[in-house]
Every structure is written in structure tokens, then in C-alpha cells.
Amino acid sequence: MADSDKRTSDTETIMMALDQISQTIDVMTSVVGRLRNYVQQQDSAATEQGKDVQAADTRPDRILH
């Protein structure tokens, strides 16, 4: 194998590896975004549920034991 053929092969291998890394980063970025949205939705739901419970507990006609 000639030196220039080896360089071409090495360059192609490096380019394929970089492309795979780029695709992996894109997928991971998407997953992180989806997880971020999920956590924010869960936090919002918990906050709303906490407000509902707090409002129910502070009604004057409710007897607490």
C-alpha cells in the first residue's frame, strides 16, 4: 500500500468517525432537550398540585384534626 493510499484511508476513517461523533452528539442533544422538558413539566405539575393542596388546607370551613 502506497503512502498516499494509506493517508487517504486514514483520512476517510477519521472523517467517518467524526461524522458518527457528530450524529451521536445530535442524538444526545435531542435526548437532553426532551428530558429537560419532561422535568420542567413535572416541576410545573408538582407546583400546581402543591398550590391546590395548600388552598384546600387553608379553607376556613375545613376542620383539621
mmCIF file of the C-alpha atoms, coordinates in Angstrom:
data_MODEL
# 
_entry.id   MODEL 
# 
loop_
_atom_site.group_PDB 
_atom_site.id 
_atom_site.type_symbol 
_atom_site.label_atom_id 
_atom_site.label_alt_id 
_atom_site.label_comp_id 
_atom_site.label_asym_id 
_atom_site.label_entity_id 
_atom_site.label_seq_id 
_atom_site.pdbx_PDB_ins_code 
_atom_site.Cartn_x 
_atom_site.Cartn_y 
_atom_site.Cartn_z 
_atom_site.occupancy 
_atom_site.B_iso_or_equiv 
_atom_site.pdbx_formal_charge 
_atom_site.auth_seq_id 
_atom_site.auth_comp_id 
_atom_site.auth_asym_id 
_atom_site.auth_atom_id 
_atom_site.pdbx_PDB_model_num 
ATOM 1  C CA . MET A 1 1  ? 0.000   0.000  0.000  1.00 0.00 ? 1  MET A CA 1 
ATOM 2  C CA . ALA A 1 2  ? 1.430   3.315  -1.020 1.00 0.00 ? 2  ALA A CA 1 
ATOM 3  C CA . ASP A 1 3  ? 1.870   6.095  1.493  1.00 0.00 ? 3  ASP A CA 1 
ATOM 4  C CA . SER A 1 4  ? -0.717  8.303  -0.248 1.00 0.00 ? 4  SER A CA 1 
ATOM 5  C CA . ASP A 1 5  ? -3.262  5.438  -0.251 1.00 0.00 ? 5  ASP A CA 1 
ATOM 6  C CA . LYS A 1 6  ? -2.737  4.968  3.486  1.00 0.00 ? 6  LYS A CA 1 
ATOM 7  C CA . ARG A 1 7  ? -3.249  8.682  4.110  1.00 0.00 ? 7  ARG A CA 1 
ATOM 8  C CA . THR A 1 8  ? -6.459  8.637  2.067  1.00 0.00 ? 8  THR A CA 1 
ATOM 9  C CA . SER A 1 9  ? -7.693  5.608  4.013  1.00 0.00 ? 9  SER A CA 1 
ATOM 10 C CA . ASP A 1 10 ? -6.770  7.249  7.327  1.00 0.00 ? 10 ASP A CA 1 
ATOM 11 C CA . THR A 1 11 ? -8.487  10.473 6.296  1.00 0.00 ? 11 THR A CA 1 
ATOM 12 C CA . GLU A 1 12 ? -11.656 8.602  5.311  1.00 0.00 ? 12 GLU A CA 1 
ATOM 13 C CA . THR A 1 13 ? -11.627 6.697  8.600  1.00 0.00 ? 13 THR A CA 1 
ATOM 14 C CA . ILE A 1 14 ? -11.205 9.907  10.568 1.00 0.00 ? 14 ILE A CA 1 
ATOM 15 C CA . MET A 1 15 ? -13.991 11.610 8.609  1.00 0.00 ? 15 MET A CA 1 
ATOM 16 C CA . MET A 1 16 ? -16.362 8.680  9.227  1.00 0.00 ? 16 MET A CA 1 
ATOM 17 C CA . ALA A 1 17 ? -15.521 8.715  12.925 1.00 0.00 ? 17 ALA A CA 1 
ATOM 18 C CA . LEU A 1 18 ? -16.126 12.462 13.130 1.00 0.00 ? 18 LEU A CA 1 
ATOM 19 C CA . ASP A 1 19 ? -19.448 12.049 11.331 1.00 0.00 ? 19 ASP A CA 1 
ATOM 20 C CA . GLN A 1 20 ? -20.505 9.343  13.786 1.00 0.00 ? 20 GLN A CA 1 
ATOM 21 C CA . ILE A 1 21 ? -19.478 11.529 16.722 1.00 0.00 ? 21 ILE A CA 1 
ATOM 22 C CA . SER A 1 22 ? -21.483 14.419 15.270 1.00 0.00 ? 22 SER A CA 1 
ATOM 23 C CA . GLN A 1 23 ? -24.557 12.206 14.882 1.00 0.00 ? 23 GLN A CA 1 
ATOM 24 C CA . THR A 1 24 ? -24.147 10.938 18.446 1.00 0.00 ? 24 THR A CA 1 
ATOM 25 C CA . ILE A 1 25 ? -23.963 14.498 19.749 1.00 0.00 ? 25 ILE A CA 1 
ATOM 26 C CA . ASP A 1 26 ? -27.129 15.409 17.815 1.00 0.00 ? 26 ASP A CA 1 
ATOM 27 C CA . VAL A 1 27 ? -28.999 12.461 19.326 1.00 0.00 ? 27 VAL A CA 1 
ATOM 28 C CA . MET A 1 28 ? -27.749 13.217 22.831 1.00 0.00 ? 28 MET A CA 1 
ATOM 29 C CA . THR A 1 29 ? -28.708 16.885 22.455 1.00 0.00 ? 29 THR A CA 1 
ATOM 30 C CA . SER A 1 30 ? -32.211 15.812 21.472 1.00 0.00 ? 30 SER A CA 1 
ATOM 31 C CA . VAL A 1 31 ? -32.465 13.444 24.436 1.00 0.00 ? 31 VAL A CA 1 
ATOM 32 C CA . VAL A 1 32 ? -31.251 16.109 26.866 1.00 0.00 ? 32 VAL A CA 1 
ATOM 33 C CA . GLY A 1 33 ? -33.800 18.568 25.482 1.00 0.00 ? 33 GLY A CA 1 
ATOM 34 C CA . ARG A 1 34 ? -36.615 16.061 25.885 1.00 0.00 ? 34 ARG A CA 1 
ATOM 35 C CA . LEU A 1 35 ? -35.510 15.238 29.429 1.00 0.00 ? 35 LEU A CA 1 
ATOM 36 C CA . ARG A 1 36 ? -35.314 18.940 30.277 1.00 0.00 ? 36 ARG A CA 1 
ATOM 37 C CA . ASN A 1 37 ? -38.889 19.452 29.032 1.00 0.00 ? 37 ASN A CA 1 
ATOM 38 C CA . TYR A 1 38 ? -40.086 16.419 30.982 1.00 0.00 ? 38 TYR A CA 1 
ATOM 39 C CA . VAL A 1 39 ? -38.520 17.640 34.226 1.00 0.00 ? 39 VAL A CA 1 
ATOM 40 C CA . GLN A 1 40 ? -39.950 21.128 33.725 1.00 0.00 ? 40 GLN A CA 1 
ATOM 41 C CA . GLN A 1 41 ? -43.418 19.670 33.142 1.00 0.00 ? 41 GLN A CA 1 
ATOM 42 C CA . GLN A 1 42 ? -43.118 17.507 36.259 1.00 0.00 ? 42 GLN A CA 1 
ATOM 43 C CA . ASP A 1 43 ? -41.975 20.522 38.280 1.00 0.00 ? 43 ASP A CA 1 
ATOM 44 C CA . SER A 1 44 ? -44.877 22.613 36.994 1.00 0.00 ? 44 SER A CA 1 
ATOM 45 C CA . ALA A 1 45 ? -47.357 19.844 37.771 1.00 0.00 ? 45 ALA A CA 1 
ATOM 46 C CA . ALA A 1 46 ? -45.949 19.416 41.285 1.00 0.00 ? 46 ALA A CA 1 
ATOM 47 C CA . THR A 1 47 ? -46.085 23.167 41.881 1.00 0.00 ? 47 THR A CA 1 
ATOM 48 C CA . GLU A 1 48 ? -49.693 23.328 40.723 1.00 0.00 ? 48 GLU A CA 1 
ATOM 49 C CA . GLN A 1 49 ? -50.607 20.324 42.848 1.00 0.00 ? 49 GLN A CA 1 
ATOM 50 C CA . GLY A 1 50 ? -48.921 21.933 45.849 1.00 0.00 ? 50 GLY A CA 1 
ATOM 51 C CA . LYS A 1 51 ? -50.944 25.113 45.325 1.00 0.00 ? 51 LYS A CA 1 
ATOM 52 C CA . ASP A 1 52 ? -54.160 23.084 45.141 1.00 0.00 ? 52 ASP A CA 1 
ATOM 53 C CA . VAL A 1 53 ? -53.343 21.244 48.367 1.00 0.00 ? 53 VAL A CA 1 
ATOM 54 C CA . GLN A 1 54 ? -52.346 24.460 50.105 1.00 0.00 ? 54 GLN A CA 1 
ATOM 55 C CA . ALA A 1 55 ? -55.567 26.170 49.006 1.00 0.00 ? 55 ALA A CA 1 
ATOM 56 C CA . ALA A 1 56 ? -57.623 23.217 50.274 1.00 0.00 ? 56 ALA A CA 1 
ATOM 57 C CA . ASP A 1 57 ? -55.838 23.250 53.620 1.00 0.00 ? 57 ASP A CA 1 
ATOM 58 C CA . THR A 1 58 ? -56.462 26.953 54.234 1.00 0.00 ? 58 THR A CA 1 
ATOM 59 C CA . ARG A 1 59 ? -60.212 26.977 53.669 1.00 0.00 ? 59 ARG A CA 1 
ATOM 60 C CA . PRO A 1 60 ? -61.954 28.229 56.814 1.00 0.00 ? 60 PRO A CA 1 
ATOM 61 C CA . ASP A 1 61 ? -64.798 25.693 56.638 1.00 0.00 ? 61 ASP A CA 1 
ATOM 62 C CA . ARG A 1 62 ? -62.455 22.730 56.798 1.00 0.00 ? 62 ARG A CA 1 
ATOM 63 C CA . ILE A 1 63 ? -61.803 21.060 60.153 1.00 0.00 ? 63 ILE A CA 1 
ATOM 64 C CA . LEU A 1 64 ? -58.261 19.862 60.656 1.00 0.00 ? 64 LEU A CA 1 
ATOM 65 C CA . HIS A 1 65 ? -57.567 17.149 63.213 1.00 0.00 ? 65 HIS A CA 1 
# 
